[in-house]
Every structure is written in C-alpha cells, then in structure tokens.
Amino acid sequence: MRLAVYPGSFDPITNGHIDILEKTSKIFDRIIIAVIHNVTKQALFSLDERVELIRESTGHLDNVEVDCFSGLLADYVRTKSACAIIRGLRTVSDFEYEMHMAMMNKRLVPEVDTLFAMSDSNYIFVSSSAVKEAALLGGDVSSLVPPVVVRGLKEKLCGR
Ligand code: ADP
C-alpha cells in the first residue's frame, strides 16, 4: 500500500490543490490531505471548516481522505506509515523554501521522501492567500476554487 501525505494550510482549498491531487492520486494507492493546525497562523476558515470544504471538493477522488494534525509533520507521516510527502511547486520562489523543508524532513524521517508535483499552467498563480484577497475585494474567484469554496468565501466575507 503506497500511502502519501499531502500537508498544508488549505485556507481554503483551491483548484491548484485539486489539480495536484488529481495527478498524484493516480500514483499512490491512498492519499491523506493533512490540514495543519497552526495556532500561530491566523486563518480565515476554522480547521473544521477547512476539512469540510476539502471533503466536499474531493468527493470525486476515491483514494483521497482528509485529516488534521499539529506538531511535527515528520512525526505525523511516521505514525501513518506513509512512504511519501506530496508538495506542489508553482514558481522558482516556492523552490527554496520547499527544498529546505524536504531536506529537513528527510533528516527527521529518512524512510519518507518528498515528491514535488507541478500544477497545470492555469493554476500557477493560484494561492489560497491570493484567492482570499481577490474575494475580499469583490473579485470573481469562481474559476480558481471549487463551487463550495466560492459559497464559503461569500458567507465569510459578506459580514466584513
Ligand atoms: P502551506 O501553508 O503549507 O504552504 P498551502 O495550503 O498554501 O499550505 O499549500 C499546500 C501545498 O500545496 C504547498 O506545497 C503549495 O506549494 C501547494 N500549492 C498551493 N497552491 C498550489 C497551486 N496553485 N499549484 C501547485 N501547488 C500548489
């Protein structure tokens, strides 16, 4: 059983994340989307809301499930007996941070490798933070996130 963990903030999940999942779910038997519970990072969506949005947006991917974790990613992947960590790469600016994190994780949990996937060129510029910023200013983000996220953003931002 080749199990991979796809960790991230997913605040909220975007079509870029889904593109990475559609590609990598063909490579692995099972993927756990692991939502990071980071108390120091201010999120727009609560952990439960992020999990629910992911669940509703990934129903078409049979071998993909969602979970949350706090603490060290290396500990989490070890407890799950994962063989790989999935991360997405957009531009060169992602690379340096991701490379350091992959090297650190390799040192902490040598039996697990990080696999980088590139998203479709349509999603290279898509990030959760850019989507939130555009939505906050009234922009139409319906081509960048799943419909359930469009609704979630409207509900969150209408009172602001
Ligand atoms: P984090 O806070 O850990 O960066 P994110 O939810 O922003 O969490 O991203 C999780 C992973 O998905 C990261 O590896 C990020 O580079 C990748 N990712 C995010 N958006 C895209 C996208 N549009 N295309 C490819 N990868 C992406």
JSON list of C-alpha atoms and ligand atoms in Angstrom, two decimals:
[
{"chain": "A", "resi": 1, "resn": "MET", "atom": "CA", "xyz": [0.00, 0.00, 0.00]},
{"chain": "A", "resi": 2, "resn": "ARG", "atom": "CA", "xyz": [1.65, 3.24, -1.16]},
{"chain": "A", "resi": 3, "resn": "LEU", "atom": "CA", "xyz": [0.32, 5.93, 1.14]},
{"chain": "A", "resi": 4, "resn": "ALA", "atom": "CA", "xyz": [1.27, 9.60, 0.74]},
{"chain": "A", "resi": 5, "resn": "VAL", "atom": "CA", "xyz": [0.53, 12.61, 2.92]},
{"chain": "A", "resi": 6, "resn": "TYR", "atom": "CA", "xyz": [-0.28, 16.00, 1.33]},
{"chain": "A", "resi": 7, "resn": "PRO", "atom": "CA", "xyz": [0.18, 18.56, 4.12]},
{"chain": "A", "resi": 8, "resn": "GLY", "atom": "CA", "xyz": [-0.80, 22.21, 4.03]},
{"chain": "A", "resi": 9, "resn": "SER", "atom": "CA", "xyz": [-2.91, 25.02, 5.42]},
{"chain": "A", "resi": 10, "resn": "PHE", "atom": "CA", "xyz": [-5.65, 24.70, 2.78]},
{"chain": "A", "resi": 11, "resn": "ASP", "atom": "CA", "xyz": [-7.19, 28.02, 3.90]},
{"chain": "A", "resi": 12, "resn": "PRO", "atom": "CA", "xyz": [-9.13, 27.38, 1.68]},
{"chain": "A", "resi": 13, "resn": "ILE", "atom": "CA", "xyz": [-8.56, 24.53, -0.79]},
{"chain": "A", "resi": 14, "resn": "THR", "atom": "CA", "xyz": [-8.13, 25.83, -4.37]},
{"chain": "A", "resi": 15, "resn": "ASN", "atom": "CA", "xyz": [-8.26, 24.31, -7.84]},
{"chain": "A", "resi": 16, "resn": "GLY", "atom": "CA", "xyz": [-4.44, 24.31, -7.71]},
{"chain": "A", "resi": 17, "resn": "HIS", "atom": "CA", "xyz": [-4.50, 21.90, -4.75]},
{"chain": "A", "resi": 18, "resn": "ILE", "atom": "CA", "xyz": [-7.13, 19.77, -6.51]},
{"chain": "A", "resi": 19, "resn": "ASP", "atom": "CA", "xyz": [-5.03, 19.63, -9.68]},
{"chain": "A", "resi": 20, "resn": "ILE", "atom": "CA", "xyz": [-2.08, 18.31, -7.64]},
{"chain": "A", "resi": 21, "resn": "LEU", "atom": "CA", "xyz": [-4.37, 15.72, -6.02]},
{"chain": "A", "resi": 22, "resn": "GLU", "atom": "CA", "xyz": [-5.84, 14.60, -9.35]},
{"chain": "A", "resi": 23, "resn": "LYS", "atom": "CA", "xyz": [-2.31, 13.96, -10.65]},
{"chain": "A", "resi": 24, "resn": "THR", "atom": "CA", "xyz": [-0.84, 12.29, -7.56]},
{"chain": "A", "resi": 25, "resn": "SER", "atom": "CA", "xyz": [-3.88, 10.16, -6.73]},
{"chain": "A", "resi": 26, "resn": "LYS", "atom": "CA", "xyz": [-3.02, 8.17, -9.89]},
{"chain": "A", "resi": 27, "resn": "ILE", "atom": "CA", "xyz": [0.45, 7.42, -8.50]},
{"chain": "A", "resi": 28, "resn": "PHE", "atom": "CA", "xyz": [-0.39, 6.46, -4.89]},
{"chain": "A", "resi": 29, "resn": "ASP", "atom": "CA", "xyz": [-2.88, 3.90, -3.53]},
{"chain": "A", "resi": 30, "resn": "ARG", "atom": "CA", "xyz": [-4.05, 6.28, -0.83]},
{"chain": "A", "resi": 31, "resn": "ILE", "atom": "CA", "xyz": [-3.51, 9.98, -0.07]},
{"chain": "A", "resi": 32, "resn": "ILE", "atom": "CA", "xyz": [-4.22, 11.73, 3.22]},
{"chain": "A", "resi": 33, "resn": "ILE", "atom": "CA", "xyz": [-4.68, 15.50, 2.94]},
{"chain": "A", "resi": 34, "resn": "ALA", "atom": "CA", "xyz": [-3.28, 16.61, 6.30]},
{"chain": "A", "resi": 35, "resn": "VAL", "atom": "CA", "xyz": [-4.53, 20.04, 7.35]},
{"chain": "A", "resi": 36, "resn": "ILE", "atom": "CA", "xyz": [-2.04, 21.79, 9.59]},
{"chain": "A", "resi": 37, "resn": "HIS", "atom": "CA", "xyz": [-3.42, 23.10, 12.85]},
{"chain": "A", "resi": 38, "resn": "ASN", "atom": "CA", "xyz": [-1.14, 26.09, 13.32]},
{"chain": "A", "resi": 39, "resn": "VAL", "atom": "CA", "xyz": [-2.13, 28.20, 16.31]},
{"chain": "A", "resi": 40, "resn": "THR", "atom": "CA", "xyz": [0.29, 31.00, 15.39]},
{"chain": "A", "resi": 41, "resn": "LYS", "atom": "CA", "xyz": [-1.13, 31.48, 11.86]},
{"chain": "A", "resi": 42, "resn": "GLN", "atom": "CA", "xyz": [-4.37, 33.44, 11.60]},
{"chain": "A", "resi": 43, "resn": "ALA", "atom": "CA", "xyz": [-6.71, 31.50, 9.30]},
{"chain": "A", "resi": 44, "resn": "LEU", "atom": "CA", "xyz": [-9.89, 32.71, 7.60]},
{"chain": "A", "resi": 45, "resn": "PHE", "atom": "CA", "xyz": [-11.57, 29.30, 7.86]},
{"chain": "A", "resi": 46, "resn": "SER", "atom": "CA", "xyz": [-11.55, 27.23, 11.06]},
{"chain": "A", "resi": 47, "resn": "LEU", "atom": "CA", "xyz": [-9.92, 23.82, 10.99]},
{"chain": "A", "resi": 48, "resn": "ASP", "atom": "CA", "xyz": [-13.32, 22.09, 10.84]},
{"chain": "A", "resi": 49, "resn": "GLU", "atom": "CA", "xyz": [-14.48, 24.37, 8.02]},
{"chain": "A", "resi": 50, "resn": "ARG", "atom": "CA", "xyz": [-11.30, 23.70, 6.02]},
{"chain": "A", "resi": 51, "resn": "VAL", "atom": "CA", "xyz": [-11.73, 19.95, 6.47]},
{"chain": "A", "resi": 52, "resn": "GLU", "atom": "CA", "xyz": [-15.38, 20.10, 5.37]},
{"chain": "A", "resi": 53, "resn": "LEU", "atom": "CA", "xyz": [-14.54, 22.20, 2.28]},
{"chain": "A", "resi": 54, "resn": "ILE", "atom": "CA", "xyz": [-11.83, 19.70, 1.32]},
{"chain": "A", "resi": 55, "resn": "ARG", "atom": "CA", "xyz": [-14.17, 16.76, 1.87]},
{"chain": "A", "resi": 56, "resn": "GLU", "atom": "CA", "xyz": [-16.84, 18.28, -0.35]},
{"chain": "A", "resi": 57, "resn": "SER", "atom": "CA", "xyz": [-14.32, 19.26, -3.06]},
{"chain": "A", "resi": 58, "resn": "THR", "atom": "CA", "xyz": [-12.54, 15.91, -3.30]},
{"chain": "A", "resi": 59, "resn": "GLY", "atom": "CA", "xyz": [-15.51, 13.52, -3.31]},
{"chain": "A", "resi": 60, "resn": "HIS", "atom": "CA", "xyz": [-14.62, 12.51, -6.89]},
{"chain": "A", "resi": 61, "resn": "LEU", "atom": "CA", "xyz": [-11.24, 11.14, -5.78]},
{"chain": "A", "resi": 62, "resn": "ASP", "atom": "CA", "xyz": [-11.90, 7.71, -4.21]},
{"chain": "A", "resi": 63, "resn": "ASN", "atom": "CA", "xyz": [-8.47, 7.20, -2.68]},
{"chain": "A", "resi": 64, "resn": "VAL", "atom": "CA", "xyz": [-8.16, 10.65, -1.09]},
{"chain": "A", "resi": 65, "resn": "GLU", "atom": "CA", "xyz": [-9.14, 11.38, 2.51]},
{"chain": "A", "resi": 66, "resn": "VAL", "atom": "CA", "xyz": [-8.69, 14.29, 4.90]},
{"chain": "A", "resi": 67, "resn": "ASP", "atom": "CA", "xyz": [-7.28, 14.56, 8.41]},
{"chain": "A", "resi": 68, "resn": "CYS", "atom": "CA", "xyz": [-5.73, 17.26, 10.65]},
{"chain": "A", "resi": 69, "resn": "PHE", "atom": "CA", "xyz": [-2.53, 17.34, 12.61]},
{"chain": "A", "resi": 70, "resn": "SER", "atom": "CA", "xyz": [-0.49, 19.62, 14.83]},
{"chain": "A", "resi": 71, "resn": "GLY", "atom": "CA", "xyz": [3.17, 19.39, 15.72]},
{"chain": "A", "resi": 72, "resn": "LEU", "atom": "CA", "xyz": [5.89, 17.90, 13.58]},
{"chain": "A", "resi": 73, "resn": "LEU", "atom": "CA", "xyz": [4.99, 16.68, 10.08]},
{"chain": "A", "resi": 74, "resn": "ALA", "atom": "CA", "xyz": [7.74, 14.04, 10.34]},
{"chain": "A", "resi": 75, "resn": "ASP", "atom": "CA", "xyz": [6.03, 12.52, 13.40]},
{"chain": "A", "resi": 76, "resn": "TYR", "atom": "CA", "xyz": [2.66, 12.56, 11.66]},
{"chain": "A", "resi": 77, "resn": "VAL", "atom": "CA", "xyz": [3.90, 10.78, 8.50]},
{"chain": "A", "resi": 78, "resn": "ARG", "atom": "CA", "xyz": [5.69, 8.19, 10.61]},
{"chain": "A", "resi": 79, "resn": "THR", "atom": "CA", "xyz": [2.55, 7.38, 12.62]},
{"chain": "A", "resi": 80, "resn": "LYS", "atom": "CA", "xyz": [0.66, 6.94, 9.35]},
{"chain": "A", "resi": 81, "resn": "SER", "atom": "CA", "xyz": [3.46, 4.74, 7.85]},
{"chain": "A", "resi": 82, "resn": "ALA", "atom": "CA", "xyz": [3.44, 6.96, 4.76]},
{"chain": "A", "resi": 83, "resn": "CYS", "atom": "CA", "xyz": [6.06, 6.45, 2.07]},
{"chain": "A", "resi": 84, "resn": "ALA", "atom": "CA", "xyz": [5.94, 9.99, 0.71]},
{"chain": "A", "resi": 85, "resn": "ILE", "atom": "CA", "xyz": [5.07, 13.62, 1.38]},
{"chain": "A", "resi": 86, "resn": "ILE", "atom": "CA", "xyz": [3.45, 15.46, -1.53]},
{"chain": "A", "resi": 87, "resn": "ARG", "atom": "CA", "xyz": [4.11, 19.16, -2.09]},
{"chain": "A", "resi": 88, "resn": "GLY", "atom": "CA", "xyz": [3.15, 21.36, -5.00]},
{"chain": "A", "resi": 89, "resn": "LEU", "atom": "CA", "xyz": [5.51, 23.66, -6.87]},
{"chain": "A", "resi": 90, "resn": "ARG", "atom": "CA", "xyz": [4.38, 26.76, -8.69]},
{"chain": "A", "resi": 91, "resn": "THR", "atom": "CA", "xyz": [7.33, 29.03, -9.34]},
{"chain": "A", "resi": 92, "resn": "VAL", "atom": "CA", "xyz": [11.03, 29.22, -8.54]},
{"chain": "A", "resi": 93, "resn": "SER", "atom": "CA", "xyz": [10.14, 31.24, -5.44]},
{"chain": "A", "resi": 94, "resn": "ASP", "atom": "CA", "xyz": [8.42, 28.15, -3.95]},
{"chain": "A", "resi": 95, "resn": "PHE", "atom": "CA", "xyz": [11.52, 26.06, -4.56]},
{"chain": "A", "resi": 96, "resn": "GLU", "atom": "CA", "xyz": [13.95, 27.32, -1.93]},
{"chain": "A", "resi": 97, "resn": "TYR", "atom": "CA", "xyz": [11.53, 27.00, 0.98]},
{"chain": "A", "resi": 98, "resn": "GLU", "atom": "CA", "xyz": [10.27, 23.63, -0.23]},
{"chain": "A", "resi": 99, "resn": "MET", "atom": "CA", "xyz": [13.79, 22.29, -0.76]},
{"chain": "A", "resi": 100, "resn": "HIS", "atom": "CA", "xyz": [14.80, 23.20, 2.81]},
{"chain": "A", "resi": 101, "resn": "MET", "atom": "CA", "xyz": [11.67, 21.64, 4.22]},
{"chain": "A", "resi": 102, "resn": "ALA", "atom": "CA", "xyz": [12.15, 18.46, 2.16]},
{"chain": "A", "resi": 103, "resn": "MET", "atom": "CA", "xyz": [15.77, 18.16, 3.34]},
{"chain": "A", "resi": 104, "resn": "MET", "atom": "CA", "xyz": [14.78, 18.70, 6.97]},
{"chain": "A", "resi": 105, "resn": "ASN", "atom": "CA", "xyz": [12.01, 16.11, 6.75]},
{"chain": "A", "resi": 106, "resn": "LYS", "atom": "CA", "xyz": [14.38, 13.63, 5.07]},
{"chain": "A", "resi": 107, "resn": "ARG", "atom": "CA", "xyz": [16.75, 14.05, 8.01]},
{"chain": "A", "resi": 108, "resn": "LEU", "atom": "CA", "xyz": [13.95, 13.61, 10.56]},
{"chain": "A", "resi": 109, "resn": "VAL", "atom": "CA", "xyz": [12.25, 10.70, 8.83]},
{"chain": "A", "resi": 110, "resn": "PRO", "atom": "CA", "xyz": [14.72, 9.11, 6.36]},
{"chain": "A", "resi": 111, "resn": "GLU", "atom": "CA", "xyz": [12.32, 6.44, 5.12]},
{"chain": "A", "resi": 112, "resn": "VAL", "atom": "CA", "xyz": [9.97, 9.09, 3.68]},
{"chain": "A", "resi": 113, "resn": "ASP", "atom": "CA", "xyz": [10.71, 11.11, 0.52]},
{"chain": "A", "resi": 114, "resn": "THR", "atom": "CA", "xyz": [9.09, 14.34, -0.63]},
{"chain": "A", "resi": 115, "resn": "LEU", "atom": "CA", "xyz": [7.53, 14.22, -4.07]},
{"chain": "A", "resi": 116, "resn": "PHE", "atom": "CA", "xyz": [7.00, 17.53, -5.85]},
{"chain": "A", "resi": 117, "resn": "ALA", "atom": "CA", "xyz": [4.22, 17.94, -8.38]},
{"chain": "A", "resi": 118, "resn": "MET", "atom": "CA", "xyz": [3.74, 20.90, -10.71]},
{"chain": "A", "resi": 119, "resn": "SER", "atom": "CA", "xyz": [0.27, 22.18, -11.22]},
{"chain": "A", "resi": 120, "resn": "ASP", "atom": "CA", "xyz": [-1.25, 22.90, -14.60]},
{"chain": "A", "resi": 121, "resn": "SER", "atom": "CA", "xyz": [-0.14, 26.27, -16.01]},
{"chain": "A", "resi": 122, "resn": "ASN", "atom": "CA", "xyz": [-3.70, 27.54, -15.44]},
{"chain": "A", "resi": 123, "resn": "TYR", "atom": "CA", "xyz": [-3.10, 27.37, -11.68]},
{"chain": "A", "resi": 124, "resn": "ILE", "atom": "CA", "xyz": [0.50, 28.56, -11.37]},
{"chain": "A", "resi": 125, "resn": "PHE", "atom": "CA", "xyz": [-0.65, 31.92, -10.00]},
{"chain": "A", "resi": 126, "resn": "VAL", "atom": "CA", "xyz": [-3.32, 30.49, -7.69]},
{"chain": "A", "resi": 127, "resn": "SER", "atom": "CA", "xyz": [-2.72, 30.54, -3.94]},
{"chain": "A", "resi": 128, "resn": "SER", "atom": "CA", "xyz": [-5.14, 30.48, -1.02]},
{"chain": "A", "resi": 129, "resn": "SER", "atom": "CA", "xyz": [-3.99, 33.93, 0.06]},
{"chain": "A", "resi": 130, "resn": "ALA", "atom": "CA", "xyz": [-4.43, 35.48, -3.42]},
{"chain": "A", "resi": 131, "resn": "VAL", "atom": "CA", "xyz": [-7.90, 33.95, -3.66]},
{"chain": "A", "resi": 132, "resn": "LYS", "atom": "CA", "xyz": [-8.88, 35.37, -0.25]},
{"chain": "A", "resi": 133, "resn": "GLU", "atom": "CA", "xyz": [-7.53, 38.80, -1.16]},
{"chain": "A", "resi": 134, "resn": "ALA", "atom": "CA", "xyz": [-9.37, 38.87, -4.50]},
{"chain": "A", "resi": 135, "resn": "ALA", "atom": "CA", "xyz": [-12.63, 37.63, -2.90]},
{"chain": "A", "resi": 136, "resn": "LEU", "atom": "CA", "xyz": [-12.34, 40.22, -0.13]},
{"chain": "A", "resi": 137, "resn": "LEU", "atom": "CA", "xyz": [-12.15, 42.97, -2.75]},
{"chain": "A", "resi": 138, "resn": "GLY", "atom": "CA", "xyz": [-15.18, 41.62, -4.60]},
{"chain": "A", "resi": 139, "resn": "GLY", "atom": "CA", "xyz": [-13.34, 39.72, -7.34]},
{"chain": "A", "resi": 140, "resn": "ASP", "atom": "CA", "xyz": [-14.85, 36.70, -9.08]},
{"chain": "A", "resi": 141, "resn": "VAL", "atom": "CA", "xyz": [-12.82, 33.66, -7.97]},
{"chain": "A", "resi": 142, "resn": "SER", "atom": "CA", "xyz": [-15.20, 31.02, -9.31]},
{"chain": "A", "resi": 143, "resn": "SER", "atom": "CA", "xyz": [-12.66, 29.70, -11.84]},
{"chain": "A", "resi": 144, "resn": "LEU", "atom": "CA", "xyz": [-9.99, 29.33, -9.13]},
{"chain": "A", "resi": 145, "resn": "VAL", "atom": "CA", "xyz": [-11.76, 27.40, -6.37]},
{"chain": "A", "resi": 146, "resn": "PRO", "atom": "CA", "xyz": [-14.47, 24.71, -6.16]},
{"chain": "A", "resi": 147, "resn": "PRO", "atom": "CA", "xyz": [-18.11, 25.98, -6.01]},
{"chain": "A", "resi": 148, "resn": "VAL", "atom": "CA", "xyz": [-18.42, 25.05, -2.33]},
{"chain": "A", "resi": 149, "resn": "VAL", "atom": "CA", "xyz": [-15.44, 27.32, -1.55]},
{"chain": "A", "resi": 150, "resn": "VAL", "atom": "CA", "xyz": [-17.00, 30.18, -3.54]},
{"chain": "A", "resi": 151, "resn": "ARG", "atom": "CA", "xyz": [-20.07, 29.86, -1.28]},
{"chain": "A", "resi": 152, "resn": "GLY", "atom": "CA", "xyz": [-17.91, 29.58, 1.84]},
{"chain": "A", "resi": 153, "resn": "LEU", "atom": "CA", "xyz": [-15.97, 32.72, 0.90]},
{"chain": "A", "resi": 154, "resn": "LYS", "atom": "CA", "xyz": [-19.18, 34.67, 0.26]},
{"chain": "A", "resi": 155, "resn": "GLU", "atom": "CA", "xyz": [-20.55, 33.67, 3.69]},
{"chain": "A", "resi": 156, "resn": "LYS", "atom": "CA", "xyz": [-17.27, 34.57, 5.43]},
{"chain": "A", "resi": 157, "resn": "LEU", "atom": "CA", "xyz": [-16.76, 37.87, 3.70]},
{"chain": "A", "resi": 158, "resn": "CYS", "atom": "CA", "xyz": [-20.28, 39.27, 3.40]},
{"chain": "A", "resi": 159, "resn": "GLY", "atom": "CA", "xyz": [-20.23, 40.50, 7.01]},
{"chain": "A", "resi": 160, "resn": "ARG", "atom": "CA", "xyz": [-16.94, 42.38, 6.59]},
{"chain": "B", "resi": 1, "resn": "ADP", "atom": "P1", "xyz": [1.32, 25.80, 3.18]},
{"chain": "B", "resi": 1, "resn": "ADP", "atom": "O1", "xyz": [0.89, 26.86, 4.17]},
{"chain": "B", "resi": 1, "resn": "ADP", "atom": "O2", "xyz": [1.95, 24.60, 3.80]},
{"chain": "B", "resi": 1, "resn": "ADP", "atom": "O3", "xyz": [2.13, 26.33, 2.01]},
{"chain": "B", "resi": 1, "resn": "ADP", "atom": "P2", "xyz": [-0.85, 25.62, 1.31]},
{"chain": "B", "resi": 1, "resn": "ADP", "atom": "O4", "xyz": [-2.24, 25.14, 1.57]},
{"chain": "B", "resi": 1, "resn": "ADP", "atom": "O5", "xyz": [-0.69, 27.04, 0.91]},
{"chain": "B", "resi": 1, "resn": "ADP", "atom": "O6", "xyz": [-0.05, 25.26, 2.62]},
{"chain": "B", "resi": 1, "resn": "ADP", "atom": "O7", "xyz": [-0.17, 24.72, 0.21]},
{"chain": "B", "resi": 1, "resn": "ADP", "atom": "C1", "xyz": [-0.02, 23.34, 0.37]},
{"chain": "B", "resi": 1, "resn": "ADP", "atom": "C2", "xyz": [0.84, 22.80, -0.76]},
{"chain": "B", "resi": 1, "resn": "ADP", "atom": "O8", "xyz": [0.17, 22.96, -1.99]},
{"chain": "B", "resi": 1, "resn": "ADP", "atom": "C3", "xyz": [2.19, 23.52, -0.92]},
{"chain": "B", "resi": 1, "resn": "ADP", "atom": "O9", "xyz": [3.16, 22.58, -1.32]},
{"chain": "B", "resi": 1, "resn": "ADP", "atom": "C4", "xyz": [1.93, 24.51, -2.02]},
{"chain": "B", "resi": 1, "resn": "ADP", "atom": "O10", "xyz": [3.11, 24.84, -2.72]},
{"chain": "B", "resi": 1, "resn": "ADP", "atom": "C5", "xyz": [0.98, 23.70, -2.88]},
{"chain": "B", "resi": 1, "resn": "ADP", "atom": "N1", "xyz": [0.14, 24.55, -3.70]},
{"chain": "B", "resi": 1, "resn": "ADP", "atom": "C6", "xyz": [-0.71, 25.51, -3.31]},
{"chain": "B", "resi": 1, "resn": "ADP", "atom": "N2", "xyz": [-1.31, 26.10, -4.37]},
{"chain": "B", "resi": 1, "resn": "ADP", "atom": "C7", "xyz": [-0.81, 25.47, -5.47]},
{"chain": "B", "resi": 1, "resn": "ADP", "atom": "C8", "xyz": [-1.00, 25.62, -6.88]},
{"chain": "B", "resi": 1, "resn": "ADP", "atom": "N3", "xyz": [-1.80, 26.56, -7.39]},
{"chain": "B", "resi": 1, "resn": "ADP", "atom": "N4", "xyz": [-0.30, 24.81, -7.69]},
{"chain": "B", "resi": 1, "resn": "ADP", "atom": "C9", "xyz": [0.55, 23.90, -7.18]},
{"chain": "B", "resi": 1, "resn": "ADP", "atom": "N5", "xyz": [0.78, 23.71, -5.89]},
{"chain": "B", "resi": 1, "resn": "ADP", "atom": "C10", "xyz": [0.11, 24.48, -5.03]}
]
